[in-house]
PDB file of C-alpha atoms and ligand atoms in Angstrom:
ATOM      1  CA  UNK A   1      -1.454   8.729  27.655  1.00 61.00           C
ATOM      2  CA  UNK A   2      -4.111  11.469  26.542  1.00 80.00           C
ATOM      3  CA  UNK A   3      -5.931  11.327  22.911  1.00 90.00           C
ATOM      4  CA  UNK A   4      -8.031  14.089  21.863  1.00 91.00           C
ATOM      5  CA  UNK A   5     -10.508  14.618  18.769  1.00 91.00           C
ATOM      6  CA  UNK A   6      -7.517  15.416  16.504  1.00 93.00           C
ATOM      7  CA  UNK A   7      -5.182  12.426  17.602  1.00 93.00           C
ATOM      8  CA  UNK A   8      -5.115  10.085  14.622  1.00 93.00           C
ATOM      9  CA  UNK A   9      -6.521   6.514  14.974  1.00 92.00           C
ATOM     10  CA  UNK A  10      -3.143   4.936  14.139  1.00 89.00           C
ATOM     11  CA  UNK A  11      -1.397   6.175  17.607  1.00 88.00           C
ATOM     12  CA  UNK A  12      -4.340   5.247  19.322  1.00 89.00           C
ATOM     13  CA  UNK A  13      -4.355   1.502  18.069  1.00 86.00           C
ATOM     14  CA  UNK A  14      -0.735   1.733  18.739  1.00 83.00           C
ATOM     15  CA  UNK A  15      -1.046   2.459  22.191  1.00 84.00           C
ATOM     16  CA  UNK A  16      -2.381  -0.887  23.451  1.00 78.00           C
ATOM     17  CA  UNK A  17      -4.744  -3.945  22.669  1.00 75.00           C
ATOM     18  CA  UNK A  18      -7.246  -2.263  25.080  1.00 81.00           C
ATOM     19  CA  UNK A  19      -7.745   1.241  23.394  1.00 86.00           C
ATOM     20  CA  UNK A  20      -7.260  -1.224  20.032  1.00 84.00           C
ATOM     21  CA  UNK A  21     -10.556  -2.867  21.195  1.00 83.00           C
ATOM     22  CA  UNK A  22     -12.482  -0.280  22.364  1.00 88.00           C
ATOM     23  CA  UNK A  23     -12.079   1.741  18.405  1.00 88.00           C
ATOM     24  CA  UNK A  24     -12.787  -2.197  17.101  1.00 85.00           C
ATOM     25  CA  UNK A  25     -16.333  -2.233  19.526  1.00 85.00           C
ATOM     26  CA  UNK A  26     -17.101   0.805  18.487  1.00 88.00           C
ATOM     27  CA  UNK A  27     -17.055   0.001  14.653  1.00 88.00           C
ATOM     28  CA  UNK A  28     -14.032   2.775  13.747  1.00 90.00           C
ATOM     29  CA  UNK A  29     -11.926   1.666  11.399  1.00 89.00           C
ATOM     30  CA  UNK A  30      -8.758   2.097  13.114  1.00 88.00           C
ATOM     31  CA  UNK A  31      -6.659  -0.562  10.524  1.00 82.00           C
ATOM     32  CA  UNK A  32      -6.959   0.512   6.673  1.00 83.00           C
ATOM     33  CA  UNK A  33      -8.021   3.988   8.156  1.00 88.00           C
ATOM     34  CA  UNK A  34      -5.315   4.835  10.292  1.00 88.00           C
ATOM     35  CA  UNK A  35      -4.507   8.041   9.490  1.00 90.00           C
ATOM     36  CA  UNK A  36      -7.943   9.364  10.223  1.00 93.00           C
ATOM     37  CA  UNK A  37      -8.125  11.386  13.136  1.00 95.00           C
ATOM     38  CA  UNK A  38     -10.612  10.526  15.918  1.00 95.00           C
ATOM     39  CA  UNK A  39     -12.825  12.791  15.158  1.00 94.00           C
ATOM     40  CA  UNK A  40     -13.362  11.658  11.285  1.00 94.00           C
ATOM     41  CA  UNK A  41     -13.000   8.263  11.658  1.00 94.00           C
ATOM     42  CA  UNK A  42     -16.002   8.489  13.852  1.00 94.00           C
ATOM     43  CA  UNK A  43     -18.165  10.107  11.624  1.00 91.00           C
ATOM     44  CA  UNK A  44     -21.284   7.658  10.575  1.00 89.00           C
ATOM     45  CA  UNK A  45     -20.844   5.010  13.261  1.00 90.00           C
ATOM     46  CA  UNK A  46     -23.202   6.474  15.826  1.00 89.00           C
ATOM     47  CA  UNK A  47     -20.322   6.765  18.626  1.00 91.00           C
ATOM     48  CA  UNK A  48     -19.067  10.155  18.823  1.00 92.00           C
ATOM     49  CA  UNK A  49     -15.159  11.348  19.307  1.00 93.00           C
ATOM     50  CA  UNK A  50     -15.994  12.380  23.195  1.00 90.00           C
ATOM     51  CA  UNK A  51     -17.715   8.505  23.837  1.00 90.00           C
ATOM     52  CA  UNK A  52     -14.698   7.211  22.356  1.00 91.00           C
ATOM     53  CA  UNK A  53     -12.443   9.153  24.977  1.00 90.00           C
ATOM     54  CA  UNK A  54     -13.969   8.268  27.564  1.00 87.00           C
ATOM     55  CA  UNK A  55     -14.374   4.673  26.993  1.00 86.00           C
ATOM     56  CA  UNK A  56     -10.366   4.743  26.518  1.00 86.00           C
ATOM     57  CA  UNK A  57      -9.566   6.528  29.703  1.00 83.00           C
ATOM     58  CA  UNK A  58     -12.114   3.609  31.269  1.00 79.00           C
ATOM     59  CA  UNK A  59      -9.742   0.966  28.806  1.00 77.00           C
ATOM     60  CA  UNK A  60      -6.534   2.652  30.579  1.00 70.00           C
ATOM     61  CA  UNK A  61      -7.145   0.900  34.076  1.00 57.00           C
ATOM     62  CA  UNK A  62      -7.778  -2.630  32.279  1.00 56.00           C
ATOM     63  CA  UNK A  63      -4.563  -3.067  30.028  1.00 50.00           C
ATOM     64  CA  UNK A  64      -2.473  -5.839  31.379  1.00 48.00           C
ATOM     65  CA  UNK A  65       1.284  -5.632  31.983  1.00 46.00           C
ATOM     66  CA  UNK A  66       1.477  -9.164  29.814  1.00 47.00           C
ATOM     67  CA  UNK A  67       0.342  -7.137  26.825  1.00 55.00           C
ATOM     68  CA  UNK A  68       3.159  -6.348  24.976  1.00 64.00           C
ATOM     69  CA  UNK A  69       4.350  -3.427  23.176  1.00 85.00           C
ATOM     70  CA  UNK A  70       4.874  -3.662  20.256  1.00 90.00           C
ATOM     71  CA  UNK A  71       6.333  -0.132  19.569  1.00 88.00           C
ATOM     72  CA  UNK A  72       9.759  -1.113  21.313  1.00 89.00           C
ATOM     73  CA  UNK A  73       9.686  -5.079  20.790  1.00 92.00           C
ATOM     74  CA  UNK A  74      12.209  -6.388  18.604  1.00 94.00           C
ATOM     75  CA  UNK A  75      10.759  -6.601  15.046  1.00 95.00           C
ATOM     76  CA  UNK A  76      11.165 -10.419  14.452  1.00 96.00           C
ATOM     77  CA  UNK A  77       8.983 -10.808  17.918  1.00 95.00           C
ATOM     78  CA  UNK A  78       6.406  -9.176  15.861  1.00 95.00           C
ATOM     79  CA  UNK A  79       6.459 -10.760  12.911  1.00 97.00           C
ATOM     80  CA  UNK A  80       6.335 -14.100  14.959  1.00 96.00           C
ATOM     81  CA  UNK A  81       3.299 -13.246  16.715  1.00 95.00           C
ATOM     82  CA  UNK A  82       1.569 -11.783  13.526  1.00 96.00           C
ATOM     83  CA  UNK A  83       2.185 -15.150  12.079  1.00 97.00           C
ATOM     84  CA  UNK A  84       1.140 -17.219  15.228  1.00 96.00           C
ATOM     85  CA  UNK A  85      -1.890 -15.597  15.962  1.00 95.00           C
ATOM     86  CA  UNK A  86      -3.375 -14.055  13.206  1.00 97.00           C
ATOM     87  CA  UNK A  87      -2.016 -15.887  10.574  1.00 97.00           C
ATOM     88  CA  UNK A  88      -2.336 -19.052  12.044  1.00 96.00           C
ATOM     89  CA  UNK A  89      -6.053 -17.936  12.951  1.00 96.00           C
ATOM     90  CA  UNK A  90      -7.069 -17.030   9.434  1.00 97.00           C
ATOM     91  CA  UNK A  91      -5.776 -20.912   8.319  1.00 97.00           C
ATOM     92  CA  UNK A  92      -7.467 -22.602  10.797  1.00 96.00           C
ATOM     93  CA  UNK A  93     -10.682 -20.289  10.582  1.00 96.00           C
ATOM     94  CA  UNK A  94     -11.332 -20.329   7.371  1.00 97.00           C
ATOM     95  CA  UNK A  95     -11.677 -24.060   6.487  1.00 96.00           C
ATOM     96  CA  UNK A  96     -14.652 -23.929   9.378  1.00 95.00           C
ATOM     97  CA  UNK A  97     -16.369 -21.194   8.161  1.00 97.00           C
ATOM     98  CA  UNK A  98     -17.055 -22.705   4.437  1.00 96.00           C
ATOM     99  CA  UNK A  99     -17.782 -25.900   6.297  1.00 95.00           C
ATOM    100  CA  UNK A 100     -20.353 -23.949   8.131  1.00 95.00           C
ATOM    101  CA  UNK A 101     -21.276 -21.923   5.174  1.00 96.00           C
ATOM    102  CA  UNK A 102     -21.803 -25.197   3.079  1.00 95.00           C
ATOM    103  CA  UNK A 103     -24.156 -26.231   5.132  1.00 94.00           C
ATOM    104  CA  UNK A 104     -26.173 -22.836   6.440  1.00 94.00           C
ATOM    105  CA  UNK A 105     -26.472 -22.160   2.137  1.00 94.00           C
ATOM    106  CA  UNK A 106     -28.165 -25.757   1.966  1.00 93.00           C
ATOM    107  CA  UNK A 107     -30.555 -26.089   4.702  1.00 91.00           C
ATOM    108  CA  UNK A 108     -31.623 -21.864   4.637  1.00 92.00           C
ATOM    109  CA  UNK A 109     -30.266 -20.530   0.519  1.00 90.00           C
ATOM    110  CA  UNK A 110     -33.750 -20.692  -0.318  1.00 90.00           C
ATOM    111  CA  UNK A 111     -35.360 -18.237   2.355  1.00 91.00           C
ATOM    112  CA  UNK A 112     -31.953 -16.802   2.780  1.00 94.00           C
ATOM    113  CA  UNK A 113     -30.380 -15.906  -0.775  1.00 94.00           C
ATOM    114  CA  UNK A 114     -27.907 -13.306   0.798  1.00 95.00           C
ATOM    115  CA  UNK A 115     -26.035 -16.701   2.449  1.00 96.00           C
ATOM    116  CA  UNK A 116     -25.316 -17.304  -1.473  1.00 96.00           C
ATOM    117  CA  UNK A 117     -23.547 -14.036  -1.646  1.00 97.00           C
ATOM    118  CA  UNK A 118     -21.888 -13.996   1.689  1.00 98.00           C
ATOM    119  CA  UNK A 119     -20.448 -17.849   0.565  1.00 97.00           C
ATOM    120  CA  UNK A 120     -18.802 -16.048  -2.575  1.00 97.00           C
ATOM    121  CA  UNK A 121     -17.096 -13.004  -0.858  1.00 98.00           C
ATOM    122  CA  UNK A 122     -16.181 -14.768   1.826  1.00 98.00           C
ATOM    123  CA  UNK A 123     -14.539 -17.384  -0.891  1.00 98.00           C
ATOM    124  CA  UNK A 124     -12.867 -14.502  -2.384  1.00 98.00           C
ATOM    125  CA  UNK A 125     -11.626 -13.328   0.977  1.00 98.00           C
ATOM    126  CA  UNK A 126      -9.740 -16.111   2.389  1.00 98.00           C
ATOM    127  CA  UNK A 127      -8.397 -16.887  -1.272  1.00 98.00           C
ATOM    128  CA  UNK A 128      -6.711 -13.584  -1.411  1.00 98.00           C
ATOM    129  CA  UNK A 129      -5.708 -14.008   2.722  1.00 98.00           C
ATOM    130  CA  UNK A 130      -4.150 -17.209   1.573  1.00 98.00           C
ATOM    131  CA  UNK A 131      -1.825 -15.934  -0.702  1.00 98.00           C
ATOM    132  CA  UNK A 132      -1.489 -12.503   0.506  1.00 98.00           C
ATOM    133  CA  UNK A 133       0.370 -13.802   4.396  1.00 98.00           C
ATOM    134  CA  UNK A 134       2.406 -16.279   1.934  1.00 98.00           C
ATOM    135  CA  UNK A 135       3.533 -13.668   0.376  1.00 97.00           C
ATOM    136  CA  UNK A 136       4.079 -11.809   3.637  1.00 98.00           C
ATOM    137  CA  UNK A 137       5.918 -14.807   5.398  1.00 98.00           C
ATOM    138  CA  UNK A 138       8.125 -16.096   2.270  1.00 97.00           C
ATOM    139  CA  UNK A 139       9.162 -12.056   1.237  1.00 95.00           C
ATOM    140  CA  UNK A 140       8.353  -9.959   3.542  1.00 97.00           C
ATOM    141  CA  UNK A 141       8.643 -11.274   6.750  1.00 98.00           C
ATOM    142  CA  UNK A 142      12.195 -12.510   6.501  1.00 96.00           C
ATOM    143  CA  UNK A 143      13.659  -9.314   4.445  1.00 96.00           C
ATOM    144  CA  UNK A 144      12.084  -7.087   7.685  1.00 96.00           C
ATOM    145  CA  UNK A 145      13.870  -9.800  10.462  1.00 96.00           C
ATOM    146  CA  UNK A 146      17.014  -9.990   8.341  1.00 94.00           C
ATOM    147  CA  UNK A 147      17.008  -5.848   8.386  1.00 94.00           C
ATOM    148  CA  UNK A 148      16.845  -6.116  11.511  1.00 95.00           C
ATOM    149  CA  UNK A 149      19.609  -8.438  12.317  1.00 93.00           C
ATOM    150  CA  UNK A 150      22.277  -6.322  10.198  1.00 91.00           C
ATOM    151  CA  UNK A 151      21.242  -3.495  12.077  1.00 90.00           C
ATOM    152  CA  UNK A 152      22.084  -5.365  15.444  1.00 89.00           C
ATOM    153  CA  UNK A 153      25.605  -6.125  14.084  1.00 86.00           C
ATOM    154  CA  UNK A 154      24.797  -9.134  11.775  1.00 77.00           C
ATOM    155  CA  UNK A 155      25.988  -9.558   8.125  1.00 78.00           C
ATOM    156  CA  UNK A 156      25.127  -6.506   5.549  1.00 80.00           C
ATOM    157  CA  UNK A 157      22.558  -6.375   3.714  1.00 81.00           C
ATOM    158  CA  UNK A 158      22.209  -7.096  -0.542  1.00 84.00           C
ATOM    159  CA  UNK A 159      19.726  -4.843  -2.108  1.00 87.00           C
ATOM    160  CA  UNK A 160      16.541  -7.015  -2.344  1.00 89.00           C
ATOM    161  CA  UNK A 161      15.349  -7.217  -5.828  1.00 92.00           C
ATOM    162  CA  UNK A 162      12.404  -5.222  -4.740  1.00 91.00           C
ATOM    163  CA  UNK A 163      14.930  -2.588  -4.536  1.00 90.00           C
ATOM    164  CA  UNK A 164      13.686  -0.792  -1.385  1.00 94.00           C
ATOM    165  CA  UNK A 165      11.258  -2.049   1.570  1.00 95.00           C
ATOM    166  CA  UNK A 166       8.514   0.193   0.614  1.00 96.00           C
ATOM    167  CA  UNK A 167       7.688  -1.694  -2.752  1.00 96.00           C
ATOM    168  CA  UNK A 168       6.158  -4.758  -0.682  1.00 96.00           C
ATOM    169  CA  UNK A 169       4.877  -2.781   1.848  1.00 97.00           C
ATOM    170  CA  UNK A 170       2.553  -0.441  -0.599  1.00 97.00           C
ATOM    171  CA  UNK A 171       1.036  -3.910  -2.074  1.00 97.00           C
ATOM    172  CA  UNK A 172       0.849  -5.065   1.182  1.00 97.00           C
ATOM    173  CA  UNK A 173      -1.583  -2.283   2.717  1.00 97.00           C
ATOM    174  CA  UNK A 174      -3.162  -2.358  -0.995  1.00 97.00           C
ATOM    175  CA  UNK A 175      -3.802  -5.898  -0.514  1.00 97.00           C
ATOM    176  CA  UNK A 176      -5.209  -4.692   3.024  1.00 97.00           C
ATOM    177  CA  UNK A 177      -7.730  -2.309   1.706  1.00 96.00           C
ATOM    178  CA  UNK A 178      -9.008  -4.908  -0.531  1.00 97.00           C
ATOM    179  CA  UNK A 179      -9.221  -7.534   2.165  1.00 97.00           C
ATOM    180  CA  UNK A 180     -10.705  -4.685   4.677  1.00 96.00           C
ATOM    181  CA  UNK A 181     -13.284  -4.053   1.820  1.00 96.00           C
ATOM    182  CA  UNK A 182     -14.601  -7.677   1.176  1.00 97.00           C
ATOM    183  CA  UNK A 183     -15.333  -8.003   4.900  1.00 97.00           C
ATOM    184  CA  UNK A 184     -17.425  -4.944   5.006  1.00 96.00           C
ATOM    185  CA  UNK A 185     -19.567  -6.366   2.136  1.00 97.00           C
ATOM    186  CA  UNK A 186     -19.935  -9.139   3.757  1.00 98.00           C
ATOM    187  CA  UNK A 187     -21.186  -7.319   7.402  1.00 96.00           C
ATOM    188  CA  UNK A 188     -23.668  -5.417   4.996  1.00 96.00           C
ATOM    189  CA  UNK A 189     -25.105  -8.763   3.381  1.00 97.00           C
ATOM    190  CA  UNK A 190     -25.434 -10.182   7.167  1.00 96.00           C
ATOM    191  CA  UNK A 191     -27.182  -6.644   8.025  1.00 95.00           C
ATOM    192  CA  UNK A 192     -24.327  -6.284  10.255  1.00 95.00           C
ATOM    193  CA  UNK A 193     -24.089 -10.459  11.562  1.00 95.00           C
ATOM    194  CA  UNK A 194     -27.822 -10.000  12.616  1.00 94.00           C
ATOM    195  CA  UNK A 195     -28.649 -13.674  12.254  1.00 92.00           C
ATOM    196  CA  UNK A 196     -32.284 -13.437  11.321  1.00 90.00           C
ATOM    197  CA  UNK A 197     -35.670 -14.795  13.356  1.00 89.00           C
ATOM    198  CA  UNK A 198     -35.428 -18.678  11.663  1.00 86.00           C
ATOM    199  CA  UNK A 199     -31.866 -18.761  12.292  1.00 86.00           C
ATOM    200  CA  UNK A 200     -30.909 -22.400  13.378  1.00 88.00           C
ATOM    201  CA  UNK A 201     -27.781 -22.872  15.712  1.00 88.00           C
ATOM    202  CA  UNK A 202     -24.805 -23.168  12.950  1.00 90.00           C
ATOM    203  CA  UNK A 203     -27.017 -20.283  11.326  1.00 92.00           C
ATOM    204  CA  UNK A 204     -25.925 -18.036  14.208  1.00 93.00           C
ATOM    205  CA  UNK A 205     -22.521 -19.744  14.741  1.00 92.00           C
ATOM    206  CA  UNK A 206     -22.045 -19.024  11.656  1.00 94.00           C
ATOM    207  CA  UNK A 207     -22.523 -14.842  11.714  1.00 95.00           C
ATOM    208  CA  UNK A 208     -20.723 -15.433  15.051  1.00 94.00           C
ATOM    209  CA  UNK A 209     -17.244 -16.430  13.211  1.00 96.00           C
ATOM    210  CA  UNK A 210     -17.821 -14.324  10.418  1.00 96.00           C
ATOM    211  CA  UNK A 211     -17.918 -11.626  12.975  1.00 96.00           C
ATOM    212  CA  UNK A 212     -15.259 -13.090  15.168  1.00 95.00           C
ATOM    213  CA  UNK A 213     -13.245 -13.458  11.440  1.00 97.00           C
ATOM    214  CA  UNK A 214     -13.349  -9.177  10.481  1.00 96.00           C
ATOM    215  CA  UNK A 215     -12.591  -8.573  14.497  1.00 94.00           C
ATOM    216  CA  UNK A 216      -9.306 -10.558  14.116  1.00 95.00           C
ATOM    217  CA  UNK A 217      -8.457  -9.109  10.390  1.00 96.00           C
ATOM    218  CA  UNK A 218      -9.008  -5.823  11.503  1.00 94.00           C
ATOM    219  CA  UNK A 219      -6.362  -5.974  14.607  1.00 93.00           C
ATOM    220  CA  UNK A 220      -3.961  -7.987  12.295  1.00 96.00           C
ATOM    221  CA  UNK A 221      -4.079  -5.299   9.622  1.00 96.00           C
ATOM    222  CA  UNK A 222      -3.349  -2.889  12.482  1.00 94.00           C
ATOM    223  CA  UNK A 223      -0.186  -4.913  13.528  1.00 94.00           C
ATOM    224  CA  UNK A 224       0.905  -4.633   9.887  1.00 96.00           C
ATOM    225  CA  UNK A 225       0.109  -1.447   8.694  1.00 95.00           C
ATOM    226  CA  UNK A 226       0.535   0.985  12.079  1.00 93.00           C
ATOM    227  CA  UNK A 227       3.361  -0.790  13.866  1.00 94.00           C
ATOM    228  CA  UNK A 228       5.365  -3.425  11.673  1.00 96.00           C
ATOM    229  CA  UNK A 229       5.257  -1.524   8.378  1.00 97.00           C
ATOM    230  CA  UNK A 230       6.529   2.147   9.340  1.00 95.00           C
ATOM    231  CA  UNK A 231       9.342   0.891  11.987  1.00 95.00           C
ATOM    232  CA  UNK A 232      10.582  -1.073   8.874  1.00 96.00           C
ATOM    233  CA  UNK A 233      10.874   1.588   6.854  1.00 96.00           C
ATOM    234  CA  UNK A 234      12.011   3.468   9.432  1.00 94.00           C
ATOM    235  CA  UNK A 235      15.011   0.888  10.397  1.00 93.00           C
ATOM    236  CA  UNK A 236      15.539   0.967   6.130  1.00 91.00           C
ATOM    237  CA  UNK A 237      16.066   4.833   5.981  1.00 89.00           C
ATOM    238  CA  UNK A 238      18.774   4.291   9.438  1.00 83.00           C
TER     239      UNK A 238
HETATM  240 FE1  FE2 B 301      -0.374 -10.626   7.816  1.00 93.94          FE
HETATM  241 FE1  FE2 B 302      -0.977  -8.336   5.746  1.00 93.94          FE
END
């Protein structure tokens, strides 16, 4: 597969996990901003478009067969594994990470009143993240698996009452952008998860999961809004 400066971010994501991660190390927002070509989306994160080439043609040798492609999979594979892995990581992640913020905010909010701020947004965040994938797994989800079984033969479909797929899709990558945004602020209060000099142990655990936490909302966003999303609306217009 060969990318150049003008290839947008979305069909490299798409390509593979590996290329995925190496736009994800690099800091390019490759999820909300998918439509960006290479070249603009690298514009103020120090890497430029030829780096990022190369470091995918290195990423090329590395992918493993297991990876799947999600491109061709069935859709209701998809779905599954959004809701297994990232879904179920955001559920179990986020109950640790205000445990750990609870108790970084006591022993360091004096010296530290950014931890104050980062408590709030991240508050925010996984509120929103909460009700967001319910929304995703109660409406969503199911209307894009049972699309998909009509189209493999199964019973017709009724017009949802959102009328066409779109609808939930648009608040969907709406509810992305927000999401996408909140984590930013919060890399910018950590200066980027730089824990600083005094930091004690669940200090720097703690800007290790918040870190670990954008990483996995990033790539889950991708899922959704480069892969799931358009070959619904694709299999809609059919
Ligand atoms: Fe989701
Ligand atoms: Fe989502």
């Amino acid at each position: 597969m060969s990318f150049n400066n003008e290839s947008t971010l979305r069909e490299i994501a798409a390509s593979g996990p590996a290329a995925a991660r190496v736009l994800e190390e690099a800091g390019v927002d490759y999820c909300c901003g998918g439509s960006h070509s290479l070249q603009d989306g690298c514009a103020g994160t120090g890497v430029t478009a030829d780096e990022i080439l190369a470091r995918l043609r290195a990423s090329a040798d590395e992918v493993s067969p297991k990876d799947a492609d999600w491109r061709s999979s069935p859709l209701a594979e998809l779905t599954e594994h959004i809701r297994q892995k990232h879904h179920g990581y955001v559920r179990e992640a986020i109950p640790r990470v205000s445990a750990l913020l609870e108790k970084v905010k006591a022993k360091h909010g004096a010296n530290h009143p950014e931890i104050a701020t980062i408590d709030a947004l991240f508050h925010q965040l996984g509120q929103e993240m909460i009700a967001h994938m319910q929304k995703e797994e109660i409406i969503l989800f199911p209307y894009i698996e049972r699309l998909e079984r009509s189209k493999n033969g199964g019973a017709a479909l009724e017009r949802p009452f959102f009328q066409t797929v779109r609808n939930p899709i648009q608040t969907m990558m709406n509810e992305h952008d927000g999401a996408g945004n909140l984590a930013k602020r919060i890399r910018a209060a950590s200066s980027d998860y730089a824990p600083p000099a005094d930091a004690c142990a669940s200090y720097q655990r703690l800007y290790g999961e918040l870190r670990e936490f954008e990483a996995d909302l990033h790539s889950h966003v991708h899922l959704e809004n480069n892969i799931l999303f358009p070959r619904a609306v694709e299999l809609e217009t059919e």
